[in-house]
Amino acid sequence: MDKKNALRAGALAAGTTLMMLLMSSPALALTRDDGDDPGTGLSVIETLGLYVLLPIALFVAIAGLVMIGDKTHKKKDTTSSNITTKAEVKA
């Protein structure tokens, strides 16, 4: 019975995918729309800087600010910092 359900689910998924592909219209990216005024394209270096280096730099800057803000607060752990482990023996 499991094989029959799996076959039915696979056929449904394949049919749905096929119908979506057949019914979708092409993007027509080569045809310009009214009022379309594209600018100049980005070079490879500009693209890498905008989509790779800039996000990495922002991440590092935010992480650095968080680390600096975290280090300014002293830890106040009163439960373990005032416990001495050596026994004071008076003879």
CSV table of C-alpha atoms in Angstrom, one decimal:
chain,number,residue,atom,x,y,z
A,1,MET,CA,0.0,0.0,0.0
A,2,ASP,CA,2.9,2.4,0.7
A,3,LYS,CA,4.3,1.9,-2.8
A,4,LYS,CA,1.0,2.9,-4.3
A,5,ASN,CA,0.8,6.1,-2.2
A,6,ALA,CA,4.4,7.0,-3.1
A,7,LEU,CA,3.6,6.5,-6.8
A,8,ARG,CA,0.5,8.6,-6.5
A,9,ALA,CA,2.4,11.4,-4.7
A,10,GLY,CA,5.2,11.3,-7.3
A,11,ALA,CA,2.8,11.5,-10.2
A,12,LEU,CA,0.9,14.4,-8.6
A,13,ALA,CA,4.2,16.3,-7.9
A,14,ALA,CA,5.4,15.7,-11.5
A,15,GLY,CA,2.1,16.7,-13.0
A,16,THR,CA,1.9,19.8,-10.9
A,17,THR,CA,5.5,20.8,-11.9
A,18,LEU,CA,4.8,20.1,-15.6
A,19,MET,CA,1.6,22.2,-15.6
A,20,MET,CA,3.4,25.1,-13.8
A,21,LEU,CA,6.2,25.0,-16.4
A,22,LEU,CA,3.8,24.8,-19.3
A,23,MET,CA,1.4,27.5,-18.1
A,24,SER,CA,4.0,30.1,-17.1
A,25,SER,CA,4.7,32.8,-19.7
A,26,PRO,CA,8.3,33.7,-20.7
A,27,ALA,CA,9.8,36.7,-19.0
A,28,LEU,CA,10.3,38.6,-22.3
A,29,ALA,CA,13.4,40.3,-20.8
A,30,LEU,CA,14.6,41.4,-24.3
A,31,THR,CA,11.5,43.5,-24.9
A,32,ARG,CA,11.7,47.0,-23.2
A,33,ASP,CA,8.7,48.3,-21.3
A,34,ASP,CA,7.4,51.8,-21.6
A,35,GLY,CA,9.4,54.1,-19.5
A,36,ASP,CA,12.2,51.6,-19.1
A,37,ASP,CA,15.5,53.4,-18.7
A,38,PRO,CA,18.2,51.0,-17.5
A,39,GLY,CA,21.5,52.4,-16.3
A,40,THR,CA,25.0,51.1,-17.0
A,41,GLY,CA,25.9,47.7,-15.8
A,42,LEU,CA,28.2,47.0,-12.9
A,43,SER,CA,31.7,45.7,-13.4
A,44,VAL,CA,32.8,42.5,-11.8
A,45,ILE,CA,34.8,44.4,-9.1
A,46,GLU,CA,31.8,46.6,-8.3
A,47,THR,CA,29.5,43.6,-8.1
A,48,LEU,CA,31.8,41.7,-5.8
A,49,GLY,CA,32.3,44.8,-3.6
A,50,LEU,CA,28.6,45.5,-3.4
A,51,TYR,CA,27.3,41.9,-2.8
A,52,VAL,CA,30.3,40.2,-1.1
A,53,LEU,CA,32.7,42.6,0.5
A,54,LEU,CA,30.2,45.2,1.8
A,55,PRO,CA,28.0,42.6,3.7
A,56,ILE,CA,31.1,41.0,5.2
A,57,ALA,CA,32.4,44.4,6.3
A,58,LEU,CA,29.0,45.2,7.9
A,59,PHE,CA,29.0,41.9,9.7
A,60,VAL,CA,32.5,42.4,11.1
A,61,ALA,CA,31.7,45.9,12.2
A,62,ILE,CA,28.5,44.9,13.9
A,63,ALA,CA,30.2,41.9,15.6
A,64,GLY,CA,33.0,44.2,16.7
A,65,LEU,CA,30.6,46.7,18.2
A,66,VAL,CA,28.8,43.9,20.1
A,67,MET,CA,32.1,42.5,21.4
A,68,ILE,CA,33.3,45.9,22.5
A,69,GLY,CA,29.9,46.5,24.3
A,70,ASP,CA,30.1,43.1,25.9
A,71,LYS,CA,33.7,43.5,27.3
A,72,THR,CA,32.9,46.8,29.0
A,73,HIS,CA,30.6,45.1,31.5
A,74,LYS,CA,32.4,43.2,34.3
A,75,LYS,CA,31.1,39.8,35.2
A,76,LYS,CA,29.4,39.9,38.6
A,77,ASP,CA,29.2,36.3,39.5
A,78,THR,CA,28.7,36.4,43.3
A,79,THR,CA,28.1,32.7,43.7
A,80,SER,CA,31.5,31.4,42.7
A,81,SER,CA,33.9,34.4,42.9
A,82,ASN,CA,33.9,34.6,46.7
A,83,ILE,CA,34.4,30.9,47.5
A,84,THR,CA,37.8,29.9,48.7
A,85,THR,CA,38.8,26.3,48.1
A,86,LYS,CA,41.7,26.1,50.6
A,87,ALA,CA,40.9,25.1,54.1
A,88,GLU,CA,42.2,27.4,56.8
A,89,VAL,CA,43.8,25.2,59.4
A,90,LYS,CA,44.9,26.6,62.7
A,91,ALA,CA,47.1,24.4,64.7
